[in-house]
């Protein structure tokens, strides 16, 4: 199993921090570096870097890891713009970019910035169309597409990526639409909020049923997962990290950190001591998970990434 990093670029990320994390990812040997595409989440609007500019800033660096968005909401931009930027960043990086897409979810963010936020069904319909349009732009010359929401008419797109690139990642765990779209279109499915083996096994079964319906071999879809880690070498460290995490997210300071973590286990949290985390990752690897992407929130400290690179990654490399 591979280990990657993910950061929330809207949570007080600066250029200095971003460039440092990009270099840190390479130095520690992580397989990937992903970031969110948001203006803000929660109730606070902090320093935020524009996602696509941050990708361009690291694309020419001599790094080996893959990078991309987890994920870009289809509501933010016209898909033709996302497709063109993705192709050009992939070319600029020498074929290391991953195009992560989602339907969008944060209504408050859309409202604050005057971005239309269609009903759920329409957002997923748009996502499905956008994926088809992007594939057309990346593979056809000229490209034409006719959909309900988007269209192309002999678009003379010259900066096409290499064949089969960039890979398309669909993020999420919704069983009816997200996993269906992943089965039809994705090169990679990134599952979120499902860290318990039983829950993940169920999502895999749903994906495989969708693959059967559309006539696709499910083994052609790479499997990754994004989680929030609360882990350390011993219980004291785990509790300290849990307390710091609760403060970061403005959670109830009176609650027991360990109890709060246990309640959130299986809902996007991966917690425990080193041995416990390795055991959990082993169970997920048995179910076909290939890469675990760990969210890094303390931008001013390298302690978390260094721990995962030295203590966790070597123990799961052969899973």
PDB file of C-alpha atoms in Angstrom:
ATOM      1  CA  UNK A   1       0.000   0.000   0.000  1.00  0.00           C
ATOM      2  CA  UNK A   2       1.193   3.493  -0.864  1.00  0.00           C
ATOM      3  CA  UNK A   3       0.904   6.495   1.464  1.00  0.00           C
ATOM      4  CA  UNK A   4       0.173  10.029   0.257  1.00  0.00           C
ATOM      5  CA  UNK A   5      -0.569  13.439   1.759  1.00  0.00           C
ATOM      6  CA  UNK A   6      -3.570  15.720   1.399  1.00  0.00           C
ATOM      7  CA  UNK A   7      -3.990  19.301   2.605  1.00  0.00           C
ATOM      8  CA  UNK A   8      -6.945  21.667   2.804  1.00  0.00           C
ATOM      9  CA  UNK A   9      -5.742  24.645   0.814  1.00  0.00           C
ATOM     10  CA  UNK A  10      -8.416  26.948   2.230  1.00  0.00           C
ATOM     11  CA  UNK A  11      -7.244  26.518   5.843  1.00  0.00           C
ATOM     12  CA  UNK A  12      -4.643  29.281   6.059  1.00  0.00           C
ATOM     13  CA  UNK A  13      -2.331  27.928   3.392  1.00  0.00           C
ATOM     14  CA  UNK A  14       0.324  30.392   2.206  1.00  0.00           C
ATOM     15  CA  UNK A  15       2.729  30.154  -0.714  1.00  0.00           C
ATOM     16  CA  UNK A  16       5.633  29.523   1.655  1.00  0.00           C
ATOM     17  CA  UNK A  17       3.766  26.684   3.366  1.00  0.00           C
ATOM     18  CA  UNK A  18       2.613  25.155   0.089  1.00  0.00           C
ATOM     19  CA  UNK A  19       6.082  25.121  -1.460  1.00  0.00           C
ATOM     20  CA  UNK A  20       7.546  23.703   1.735  1.00  0.00           C
ATOM     21  CA  UNK A  21       4.967  20.885   1.826  1.00  0.00           C
ATOM     22  CA  UNK A  22       5.585  20.133  -1.842  1.00  0.00           C
ATOM     23  CA  UNK A  23       9.315  19.709  -1.169  1.00  0.00           C
ATOM     24  CA  UNK A  24       8.627  17.788   2.051  1.00  0.00           C
ATOM     25  CA  UNK A  25       6.448  15.315   0.156  1.00  0.00           C
ATOM     26  CA  UNK A  26       9.351  14.521  -2.148  1.00  0.00           C
ATOM     27  CA  UNK A  27      11.963  14.382   0.618  1.00  0.00           C
ATOM     28  CA  UNK A  28       9.916  11.925   2.693  1.00  0.00           C
ATOM     29  CA  UNK A  29       9.051   9.734  -0.290  1.00  0.00           C
ATOM     30  CA  UNK A  30       5.271  10.016  -0.251  1.00  0.00           C
ATOM     31  CA  UNK A  31       3.464   8.674  -3.304  1.00  0.00           C
ATOM     32  CA  UNK A  32       1.195  11.680  -3.790  1.00  0.00           C
ATOM     33  CA  UNK A  33       0.256  15.186  -2.734  1.00  0.00           C
ATOM     34  CA  UNK A  34      -3.380  16.202  -3.073  1.00  0.00           C
ATOM     35  CA  UNK A  35      -5.213  19.314  -2.025  1.00  0.00           C
ATOM     36  CA  UNK A  36      -8.800  20.450  -1.805  1.00  0.00           C
ATOM     37  CA  UNK A  37     -10.385  22.982  -4.148  1.00  0.00           C
ATOM     38  CA  UNK A  38     -12.375  25.337  -1.922  1.00  0.00           C
ATOM     39  CA  UNK A  39     -12.765  29.005  -1.114  1.00  0.00           C
ATOM     40  CA  UNK A  40     -13.605  28.090   2.474  1.00  0.00           C
ATOM     41  CA  UNK A  41     -15.212  25.381   4.558  1.00  0.00           C
ATOM     42  CA  UNK A  42     -16.797  25.592   7.985  1.00  0.00           C
ATOM     43  CA  UNK A  43     -17.549  29.014   9.442  1.00  0.00           C
ATOM     44  CA  UNK A  44     -14.174  30.686   8.951  1.00  0.00           C
ATOM     45  CA  UNK A  45     -12.682  32.257   5.863  1.00  0.00           C
ATOM     46  CA  UNK A  46      -8.910  31.996   6.133  1.00  0.00           C
ATOM     47  CA  UNK A  47      -5.952  32.491   3.818  1.00  0.00           C
ATOM     48  CA  UNK A  48      -6.557  30.325   0.753  1.00  0.00           C
ATOM     49  CA  UNK A  49      -4.478  29.621  -2.333  1.00  0.00           C
ATOM     50  CA  UNK A  50      -6.149  29.284  -5.723  1.00  0.00           C
ATOM     51  CA  UNK A  51      -5.966  25.596  -6.458  1.00  0.00           C
ATOM     52  CA  UNK A  52      -4.895  25.626 -10.088  1.00  0.00           C
ATOM     53  CA  UNK A  53      -2.228  28.280  -9.558  1.00  0.00           C
ATOM     54  CA  UNK A  54      -0.788  26.155  -6.751  1.00  0.00           C
ATOM     55  CA  UNK A  55      -0.597  23.179  -9.132  1.00  0.00           C
ATOM     56  CA  UNK A  56       1.203  25.232 -11.764  1.00  0.00           C
ATOM     57  CA  UNK A  57       3.662  26.458  -9.126  1.00  0.00           C
ATOM     58  CA  UNK A  58       4.948  22.933  -8.404  1.00  0.00           C
ATOM     59  CA  UNK A  59       4.457  21.294 -11.802  1.00  0.00           C
ATOM     60  CA  UNK A  60       7.983  22.044 -13.060  1.00  0.00           C
ATOM     61  CA  UNK A  61       9.728  21.038  -9.836  1.00  0.00           C
ATOM     62  CA  UNK A  62      11.823  17.832 -10.130  1.00  0.00           C
ATOM     63  CA  UNK A  63       9.458  15.793  -7.983  1.00  0.00           C
ATOM     64  CA  UNK A  64       8.441  12.186  -8.549  1.00  0.00           C
ATOM     65  CA  UNK A  65       5.087  11.992  -6.773  1.00  0.00           C
ATOM     66  CA  UNK A  66       1.725  12.485  -8.419  1.00  0.00           C
ATOM     67  CA  UNK A  67      -0.453  15.447  -7.441  1.00  0.00           C
ATOM     68  CA  UNK A  68      -3.918  16.821  -8.032  1.00  0.00           C
ATOM     69  CA  UNK A  69      -7.225  17.837  -6.526  1.00  0.00           C
ATOM     70  CA  UNK A  70      -9.320  15.928  -4.017  1.00  0.00           C
ATOM     71  CA  UNK A  71     -11.510  17.145  -5.548  1.00  0.00           C
ATOM     72  CA  UNK A  72     -12.467  19.959  -7.926  1.00  0.00           C
ATOM     73  CA  UNK A  73     -16.218  20.681  -7.755  1.00  0.00           C
ATOM     74  CA  UNK A  74     -17.784  20.709 -11.175  1.00  0.00           C
ATOM     75  CA  UNK A  75     -19.819  23.747 -10.086  1.00  0.00           C
ATOM     76  CA  UNK A  76     -16.852  26.126  -9.821  1.00  0.00           C
ATOM     77  CA  UNK A  77     -15.814  26.398 -13.474  1.00  0.00           C
ATOM     78  CA  UNK A  78     -16.865  25.395 -16.946  1.00  0.00           C
ATOM     79  CA  UNK A  79     -15.585  21.865 -17.584  1.00  0.00           C
ATOM     80  CA  UNK A  80     -13.829  23.017 -20.759  1.00  0.00           C
ATOM     81  CA  UNK A  81     -11.648  25.251 -18.559  1.00  0.00           C
ATOM     82  CA  UNK A  82     -10.921  22.464 -16.077  1.00  0.00           C
ATOM     83  CA  UNK A  83     -10.054  20.136 -18.962  1.00  0.00           C
ATOM     84  CA  UNK A  84      -7.652  22.592 -20.594  1.00  0.00           C
ATOM     85  CA  UNK A  85      -5.900  23.411 -17.322  1.00  0.00           C
ATOM     86  CA  UNK A  86      -5.618  19.730 -16.381  1.00  0.00           C
ATOM     87  CA  UNK A  87      -4.086  18.802 -19.734  1.00  0.00           C
ATOM     88  CA  UNK A  88      -1.585  21.639 -19.609  1.00  0.00           C
ATOM     89  CA  UNK A  89      -0.565  21.052 -15.978  1.00  0.00           C
ATOM     90  CA  UNK A  90      -0.102  17.367 -16.813  1.00  0.00           C
ATOM     91  CA  UNK A  91       2.149  18.261 -19.733  1.00  0.00           C
ATOM     92  CA  UNK A  92       4.032  20.793 -17.616  1.00  0.00           C
ATOM     93  CA  UNK A  93       4.655  18.202 -14.893  1.00  0.00           C
ATOM     94  CA  UNK A  94       5.777  15.432 -17.203  1.00  0.00           C
ATOM     95  CA  UNK A  95       2.677  13.336 -16.665  1.00  0.00           C
ATOM     96  CA  UNK A  96       2.183  13.465 -12.878  1.00  0.00           C
ATOM     97  CA  UNK A  97      -1.161  15.248 -12.598  1.00  0.00           C
ATOM     98  CA  UNK A  98      -4.417  13.616 -11.457  1.00  0.00           C
ATOM     99  CA  UNK A  99      -7.752  15.199 -12.412  1.00  0.00           C
ATOM    100  CA  UNK A 100      -9.954  14.744  -9.351  1.00  0.00           C
ATOM    101  CA  UNK A 101     -13.610  15.674  -9.773  1.00  0.00           C
ATOM    102  CA  UNK A 102     -16.713  15.825  -7.616  1.00  0.00           C
ATOM    103  CA  UNK A 103     -20.241  17.188  -7.741  1.00  0.00           C
ATOM    104  CA  UNK A 104     -19.697  19.899  -5.103  1.00  0.00           C
ATOM    105  CA  UNK A 105     -21.313  20.023  -1.665  1.00  0.00           C
ATOM    106  CA  UNK A 106     -20.687  23.260   0.243  1.00  0.00           C
ATOM    107  CA  UNK A 107     -23.745  25.414  -0.375  1.00  0.00           C
ATOM    108  CA  UNK A 108     -22.583  28.229   1.933  1.00  0.00           C
ATOM    109  CA  UNK A 109     -19.354  28.570  -0.036  1.00  0.00           C
ATOM    110  CA  UNK A 110     -21.233  28.808  -3.313  1.00  0.00           C
ATOM    111  CA  UNK A 111     -23.648  31.371  -1.896  1.00  0.00           C
ATOM    112  CA  UNK A 112     -20.864  33.550  -0.461  1.00  0.00           C
ATOM    113  CA  UNK A 113     -19.078  33.779  -3.814  1.00  0.00           C
ATOM    114  CA  UNK A 114     -22.162  34.020  -6.017  1.00  0.00           C
ATOM    115  CA  UNK A 115     -21.676  30.598  -7.598  1.00  0.00           C
ATOM    116  CA  UNK A 116     -24.879  28.777  -8.627  1.00  0.00           C
ATOM    117  CA  UNK A 117     -25.563  25.679  -6.542  1.00  0.00           C
ATOM    118  CA  UNK A 118     -28.008  23.439  -8.418  1.00  0.00           C
ATOM    119  CA  UNK A 119     -30.007  20.659  -6.756  1.00  0.00           C
ATOM    120  CA  UNK A 120     -28.225  17.384  -6.070  1.00  0.00           C
ATOM    121  CA  UNK A 121     -29.520  15.552  -9.139  1.00  0.00           C
ATOM    122  CA  UNK A 122     -28.474  18.332 -11.485  1.00  0.00           C
ATOM    123  CA  UNK A 123     -24.993  18.554  -9.959  1.00  0.00           C
ATOM    124  CA  UNK A 124     -24.421  14.859 -10.583  1.00  0.00           C
ATOM    125  CA  UNK A 125     -25.904  15.102 -14.077  1.00  0.00           C
ATOM    126  CA  UNK A 126     -23.443  17.919 -14.752  1.00  0.00           C
ATOM    127  CA  UNK A 127     -20.577  15.840 -13.363  1.00  0.00           C
ATOM    128  CA  UNK A 128     -21.446  12.962 -15.668  1.00  0.00           C
ATOM    129  CA  UNK A 129     -21.576  15.277 -18.695  1.00  0.00           C
ATOM    130  CA  UNK A 130     -18.404  17.095 -17.707  1.00  0.00           C
ATOM    131  CA  UNK A 131     -16.440  13.853 -17.586  1.00  0.00           C
ATOM    132  CA  UNK A 132     -17.584  12.940 -21.076  1.00  0.00           C
ATOM    133  CA  UNK A 133     -16.719  16.389 -22.398  1.00  0.00           C
ATOM    134  CA  UNK A 134     -13.240  16.260 -20.856  1.00  0.00           C
ATOM    135  CA  UNK A 135     -12.532  12.880 -22.400  1.00  0.00           C
ATOM    136  CA  UNK A 136     -13.571  14.270 -25.777  1.00  0.00           C
ATOM    137  CA  UNK A 137     -11.232  17.257 -25.433  1.00  0.00           C
ATOM    138  CA  UNK A 138      -8.345  15.037 -24.364  1.00  0.00           C
ATOM    139  CA  UNK A 139      -8.752  12.432 -27.101  1.00  0.00           C
ATOM    140  CA  UNK A 140     -10.475  13.940 -30.152  1.00  0.00           C
ATOM    141  CA  UNK A 141      -9.225  16.494 -32.669  1.00  0.00           C
ATOM    142  CA  UNK A 142     -11.373  18.460 -33.245  1.00  0.00           C
ATOM    143  CA  UNK A 143     -13.697  17.685 -30.333  1.00  0.00           C
ATOM    144  CA  UNK A 144     -17.483  17.844 -30.421  1.00  0.00           C
ATOM    145  CA  UNK A 145     -19.954  17.127 -27.629  1.00  0.00           C
ATOM    146  CA  UNK A 146     -23.673  17.706 -27.231  1.00  0.00           C
ATOM    147  CA  UNK A 147     -25.210  17.504 -23.760  1.00  0.00           C
ATOM    148  CA  UNK A 148     -27.960  19.086 -21.767  1.00  0.00           C
ATOM    149  CA  UNK A 149     -25.634  21.474 -19.936  1.00  0.00           C
ATOM    150  CA  UNK A 150     -22.422  21.591 -21.987  1.00  0.00           C
ATOM    151  CA  UNK A 151     -21.482  21.432 -25.636  1.00  0.00           C
ATOM    152  CA  UNK A 152     -18.491  21.567 -27.958  1.00  0.00           C
ATOM    153  CA  UNK A 153     -18.568  22.221 -31.689  1.00  0.00           C
ATOM    154  CA  UNK A 154     -15.370  21.126 -33.420  1.00  0.00           C
ATOM    155  CA  UNK A 155     -13.218  22.619 -30.689  1.00  0.00           C
ATOM    156  CA  UNK A 156      -9.702  22.823 -32.106  1.00  0.00           C
ATOM    157  CA  UNK A 157      -7.910  21.864 -28.925  1.00  0.00           C
ATOM    158  CA  UNK A 158      -4.174  21.795 -29.646  1.00  0.00           C
ATOM    159  CA  UNK A 159      -2.494  21.179 -26.283  1.00  0.00           C
ATOM    160  CA  UNK A 160      -3.716  17.632 -25.890  1.00  0.00           C
ATOM    161  CA  UNK A 161      -2.141  15.443 -23.197  1.00  0.00           C
ATOM    162  CA  UNK A 162      -0.401  12.148 -23.862  1.00  0.00           C
ATOM    163  CA  UNK A 163      -2.702   9.191 -24.636  1.00  0.00           C
ATOM    164  CA  UNK A 164      -4.547   8.036 -21.542  1.00  0.00           C
ATOM    165  CA  UNK A 165      -3.710  11.167 -19.577  1.00  0.00           C
ATOM    166  CA  UNK A 166      -4.477  12.751 -17.263  1.00  0.00           C
ATOM    167  CA  UNK A 167      -6.080  10.006 -15.177  1.00  0.00           C
ATOM    168  CA  UNK A 168      -9.549  10.849 -13.965  1.00  0.00           C
ATOM    169  CA  UNK A 169     -10.295  10.407 -10.269  1.00  0.00           C
ATOM    170  CA  UNK A 170     -13.829  10.440  -8.902  1.00  0.00           C
ATOM    171  CA  UNK A 171     -14.052  11.095  -5.173  1.00  0.00           C
ATOM    172  CA  UNK A 172     -16.862  10.102  -2.846  1.00  0.00           C
ATOM    173  CA  UNK A 173     -18.850   7.165  -1.550  1.00  0.00           C
ATOM    174  CA  UNK A 174     -22.422   7.842  -2.675  1.00  0.00           C
ATOM    175  CA  UNK A 175     -23.794   4.528  -3.852  1.00  0.00           C
ATOM    176  CA  UNK A 176     -26.356   5.585  -6.445  1.00  0.00           C
ATOM    177  CA  UNK A 177     -24.608   8.300  -8.455  1.00  0.00           C
ATOM    178  CA  UNK A 178     -20.971   8.729  -7.360  1.00  0.00           C
ATOM    179  CA  UNK A 179     -20.048   5.059  -7.616  1.00  0.00           C
ATOM    180  CA  UNK A 180     -21.997   4.717 -10.845  1.00  0.00           C
ATOM    181  CA  UNK A 181     -20.059   7.581 -12.419  1.00  0.00           C
ATOM    182  CA  UNK A 182     -16.825   6.052 -11.090  1.00  0.00           C
ATOM    183  CA  UNK A 183     -17.738   2.699 -12.644  1.00  0.00           C
ATOM    184  CA  UNK A 184     -18.443   4.305 -16.007  1.00  0.00           C
ATOM    185  CA  UNK A 185     -15.623   6.841 -16.228  1.00  0.00           C
ATOM    186  CA  UNK A 186     -12.995   6.809 -13.468  1.00  0.00           C
ATOM    187  CA  UNK A 187      -9.412   5.656 -13.709  1.00  0.00           C
ATOM    188  CA  UNK A 188      -9.349   5.908  -9.917  1.00  0.00           C
ATOM    189  CA  UNK A 189     -11.968   5.929  -7.186  1.00  0.00           C
ATOM    190  CA  UNK A 190     -11.110   7.754  -3.958  1.00  0.00           C
ATOM    191  CA  UNK A 191     -13.363   6.711  -1.112  1.00  0.00           C
ATOM    192  CA  UNK A 192     -13.895   9.140   1.765  1.00  0.00           C
ATOM    193  CA  UNK A 193     -15.447   8.835   5.249  1.00  0.00           C
ATOM    194  CA  UNK A 194     -15.452   4.997   5.194  1.00  0.00           C
ATOM    195  CA  UNK A 195     -12.512   3.588   7.154  1.00  0.00           C
ATOM    196  CA  UNK A 196     -14.133   0.557   8.792  1.00  0.00           C
ATOM    197  CA  UNK A 197     -13.380  -2.593   6.745  1.00  0.00           C
ATOM    198  CA  UNK A 198     -17.007  -3.708   6.748  1.00  0.00           C
ATOM    199  CA  UNK A 199     -18.200  -0.355   5.421  1.00  0.00           C
ATOM    200  CA  UNK A 200     -15.476  -0.190   2.804  1.00  0.00           C
ATOM    201  CA  UNK A 201     -16.163  -3.755   1.678  1.00  0.00           C
ATOM    202  CA  UNK A 202     -19.788  -2.797   1.112  1.00  0.00           C
ATOM    203  CA  UNK A 203     -18.812   0.231  -0.994  1.00  0.00           C
ATOM    204  CA  UNK A 204     -16.497  -1.960  -3.070  1.00  0.00           C
ATOM    205  CA  UNK A 205     -19.341  -4.398  -3.702  1.00  0.00           C
ATOM    206  CA  UNK A 206     -21.579  -1.552  -4.851  1.00  0.00           C
ATOM    207  CA  UNK A 207     -18.874  -0.293  -7.218  1.00  0.00           C
ATOM    208  CA  UNK A 208     -18.425  -3.789  -8.629  1.00  0.00           C
ATOM    209  CA  UNK A 209     -22.174  -4.135  -9.248  1.00  0.00           C
ATOM    210  CA  UNK A 210     -22.139  -0.863 -11.164  1.00  0.00           C
ATOM    211  CA  UNK A 211     -19.154  -2.117 -13.159  1.00  0.00           C
ATOM    212  CA  UNK A 212     -21.069  -5.276 -14.030  1.00  0.00           C
ATOM    213  CA  UNK A 213     -24.026  -3.176 -15.186  1.00  0.00           C
ATOM    214  CA  UNK A 214     -21.870  -1.096 -17.537  1.00  0.00           C
ATOM    215  CA  UNK A 215     -19.687  -3.990 -18.696  1.00  0.00           C
ATOM    216  CA  UNK A 216     -16.443  -2.873 -17.107  1.00  0.00           C
ATOM    217  CA  UNK A 217     -13.752  -4.861 -15.349  1.00  0.00           C
ATOM    218  CA  UNK A 218     -13.594  -3.367 -11.803  1.00  0.00           C
ATOM    219  CA  UNK A 219      -9.893  -4.210 -11.567  1.00  0.00           C
ATOM    220  CA  UNK A 220      -9.226  -1.412 -14.092  1.00  0.00           C
ATOM    221  CA  UNK A 221     -10.215   1.177 -11.467  1.00  0.00           C
ATOM    222  CA  UNK A 222      -7.462   2.111  -8.999  1.00  0.00           C
ATOM    223  CA  UNK A 223      -8.557   2.350  -5.356  1.00  0.00           C
ATOM    224  CA  UNK A 224      -7.494   5.066  -2.921  1.00  0.00           C
ATOM    225  CA  UNK A 225      -8.931   6.603   0.236  1.00  0.00           C
ATOM    226  CA  UNK A 226      -8.587   9.966   1.956  1.00  0.00           C
ATOM    227  CA  UNK A 227      -8.695   9.974   5.756  1.00  0.00           C
ATOM    228  CA  UNK A 228      -7.946  12.250   8.683  1.00  0.00           C
ATOM    229  CA  UNK A 229      -5.255  10.554  10.801  1.00  0.00           C
ATOM    230  CA  UNK A 230      -5.053  10.788  14.567  1.00  0.00           C
ATOM    231  CA  UNK A 231      -2.168   8.440  15.207  1.00  0.00           C
ATOM    232  CA  UNK A 232       1.107   8.196  17.064  1.00  0.00           C
ATOM    233  CA  UNK A 233       3.587   5.802  18.639  1.00  0.00           C
ATOM    234  CA  UNK A 234       1.677   5.562  21.945  1.00  0.00           C
ATOM    235  CA  UNK A 235      -1.626   6.392  23.625  1.00  0.00           C
ATOM    236  CA  UNK A 236      -0.323   9.598  25.187  1.00  0.00           C
ATOM    237  CA  UNK A 237       0.672  10.950  21.784  1.00  0.00           C
ATOM    238  CA  UNK A 238      -2.640   9.905  20.227  1.00  0.00           C
ATOM    239  CA  UNK A 239      -4.579  11.724  22.959  1.00  0.00           C
ATOM    240  CA  UNK A 240      -2.439  14.846  22.540  1.00  0.00           C
ATOM    241  CA  UNK A 241      -3.017  14.857  18.772  1.00  0.00           C
ATOM    242  CA  UNK A 242      -6.736  14.315  19.338  1.00  0.00           C
ATOM    243  CA  UNK A 243      -6.886  17.318  21.680  1.00  0.00           C
ATOM    244  CA  UNK A 244      -5.039  19.491  19.170  1.00  0.00           C
ATOM    245  CA  UNK A 245      -7.346  18.310  16.399  1.00  0.00           C
ATOM    246  CA  UNK A 246     -10.446  19.115  18.433  1.00  0.00           C
ATOM    247  CA  UNK A 247      -9.132  22.631  19.046  1.00  0.00           C
ATOM    248  CA  UNK A 248      -8.368  23.054  15.340  1.00  0.00           C
ATOM    249  CA  UNK A 249     -11.955  22.185  14.427  1.00  0.00           C
ATOM    250  CA  UNK A 250     -13.463  24.044  17.411  1.00  0.00           C
ATOM    251  CA  UNK A 251     -14.962  20.870  18.869  1.00  0.00           C
ATOM    252  CA  UNK A 252     -16.202  20.538  22.445  1.00  0.00           C
ATOM    253  CA  UNK A 253     -13.157  21.092  24.706  1.00  0.00           C
ATOM    254  CA  UNK A 254     -14.902  19.342  27.621  1.00  0.00           C
ATOM    255  CA  UNK A 255     -15.238  16.033  25.794  1.00  0.00           C
ATOM    256  CA  UNK A 256     -12.625  13.318  26.185  1.00  0.00           C
ATOM    257  CA  UNK A 257     -10.353  13.403  23.099  1.00  0.00           C
ATOM    258  CA  UNK A 258     -10.091   9.622  22.906  1.00  0.00           C
ATOM    259  CA  UNK A 259     -13.871   9.199  23.239  1.00  0.00           C
ATOM    260  CA  UNK A 260     -14.446  11.760  20.508  1.00  0.00           C
ATOM    261  CA  UNK A 261     -12.001   9.978  18.220  1.00  0.00           C
ATOM    262  CA  UNK A 262     -13.613   6.596  18.850  1.00  0.00           C
ATOM    263  CA  UNK A 263     -17.011   8.051  17.971  1.00  0.00           C
ATOM    264  CA  UNK A 264     -15.643   9.362  14.681  1.00  0.00           C
ATOM    265  CA  UNK A 265     -13.780   6.169  13.771  1.00  0.00           C
ATOM    266  CA  UNK A 266     -15.145   4.832  10.513  1.00  0.00           C
ATOM    267  CA  UNK A 267     -16.371   8.291   9.493  1.00  0.00           C
ATOM    268  CA  UNK A 268     -13.224   9.582   7.881  1.00  0.00           C
ATOM    269  CA  UNK A 269     -10.939   9.210  10.904  1.00  0.00           C
ATOM    270  CA  UNK A 270      -8.050   6.750  11.057  1.00  0.00           C
ATOM    271  CA  UNK A 271      -6.870   6.585  14.660  1.00  0.00           C
ATOM    272  CA  UNK A 272      -4.680   4.562  16.962  1.00  0.00           C
ATOM    273  CA  UNK A 273      -1.135   3.724  17.877  1.00  0.00           C
ATOM    274  CA  UNK A 274       1.338   2.646  15.213  1.00  0.00           C
ATOM    275  CA  UNK A 275       0.494  -1.031  15.487  1.00  0.00           C
ATOM    276  CA  UNK A 276      -3.237  -0.377  15.463  1.00  0.00           C
ATOM    277  CA  UNK A 277      -3.031   1.804  12.364  1.00  0.00           C
ATOM    278  CA  UNK A 278      -0.879  -0.717  10.510  1.00  0.00           C
ATOM    279  CA  UNK A 279      -3.377  -3.457  11.355  1.00  0.00           C
ATOM    280  CA  UNK A 280      -6.295  -1.346  10.079  1.00  0.00           C
ATOM    281  CA  UNK A 281      -4.470  -0.542   6.862  1.00  0.00           C
ATOM    282  CA  UNK A 282      -3.726  -4.222   6.379  1.00  0.00           C
ATOM    283  CA  UNK A 283      -7.428  -5.077   6.526  1.00  0.00           C
ATOM    284  CA  UNK A 284      -8.230  -2.370   3.986  1.00  0.00           C
ATOM    285  CA  UNK A 285      -5.425  -3.560   1.715  1.00  0.00           C
ATOM    286  CA  UNK A 286      -6.947  -7.051   1.741  1.00  0.00           C
ATOM    287  CA  UNK A 287     -10.103  -5.447   0.324  1.00  0.00           C
ATOM    288  CA  UNK A 288      -8.155  -3.924  -2.566  1.00  0.00           C
ATOM    289  CA  UNK A 289      -7.215  -0.487  -1.237  1.00  0.00           C
ATOM    290  CA  UNK A 290      -3.983   0.593  -2.936  1.00  0.00           C
ATOM    291  CA  UNK A 291      -3.236   4.038  -1.527  1.00  0.00           C
ATOM    292  CA  UNK A 292      -4.108   5.821   1.709  1.00  0.00           C
ATOM    293  CA  UNK A 293      -4.021   9.624   1.483  1.00  0.00           C
ATOM    294  CA  UNK A 294      -3.533  11.209   4.905  1.00  0.00           C
ATOM    295  CA  UNK A 295      -4.748  14.714   5.621  1.00  0.00           C
ATOM    296  CA  UNK A 296      -2.085  17.030   7.058  1.00  0.00           C
ATOM    297  CA  UNK A 297      -3.403  20.072   8.947  1.00  0.00           C
ATOM    298  CA  UNK A 298      -0.511  21.520  10.942  1.00  0.00           C
ATOM    299  CA  UNK A 299       1.256  23.348   8.131  1.00  0.00           C
ATOM    300  CA  UNK A 300       3.924  24.755  10.467  1.00  0.00           C
ATOM    301  CA  UNK A 301       5.096  21.354  11.703  1.00  0.00           C
ATOM    302  CA  UNK A 302       6.651  18.450   9.808  1.00  0.00           C
ATOM    303  CA  UNK A 303       6.195  16.072  12.746  1.00  0.00           C
ATOM    304  CA  UNK A 304       3.072  14.353  11.426  1.00  0.00           C
ATOM    305  CA  UNK A 305       4.343  13.648   7.892  1.00  0.00           C
ATOM    306  CA  UNK A 306       7.735  12.557   9.249  1.00  0.00           C
ATOM    307  CA  UNK A 307       6.033  10.074  11.587  1.00  0.00           C
ATOM    308  CA  UNK A 308       3.936   8.553   8.815  1.00  0.00           C
ATOM    309  CA  UNK A 309       6.888   8.386   6.432  1.00  0.00           C
ATOM    310  CA  UNK A 310       9.191   6.696   8.941  1.00  0.00           C
ATOM    311  CA  UNK A 311       6.838   4.560  11.046  1.00  0.00           C
ATOM    312  CA  UNK A 312       3.773   3.731   8.943  1.00  0.00           C
ATOM    313  CA  UNK A 313       4.762   3.759   5.269  1.00  0.00           C
ATOM    314  CA  UNK A 314       7.571   1.162   5.556  1.00  0.00           C
ATOM    315  CA  UNK A 315       5.334  -1.268   7.426  1.00  0.00           C
ATOM    316  CA  UNK A 316       2.545  -1.157   4.830  1.00  0.00           C
ATOM    317  CA  UNK A 317       4.657  -0.923   1.667  1.00  0.00           C
ATOM    318  CA  UNK A 318       4.299  -4.626   0.904  1.00  0.00           C
ATOM    319  CA  UNK A 319       0.592  -4.930   1.700  1.00  0.00           C
TER     320      UNK A 319
END
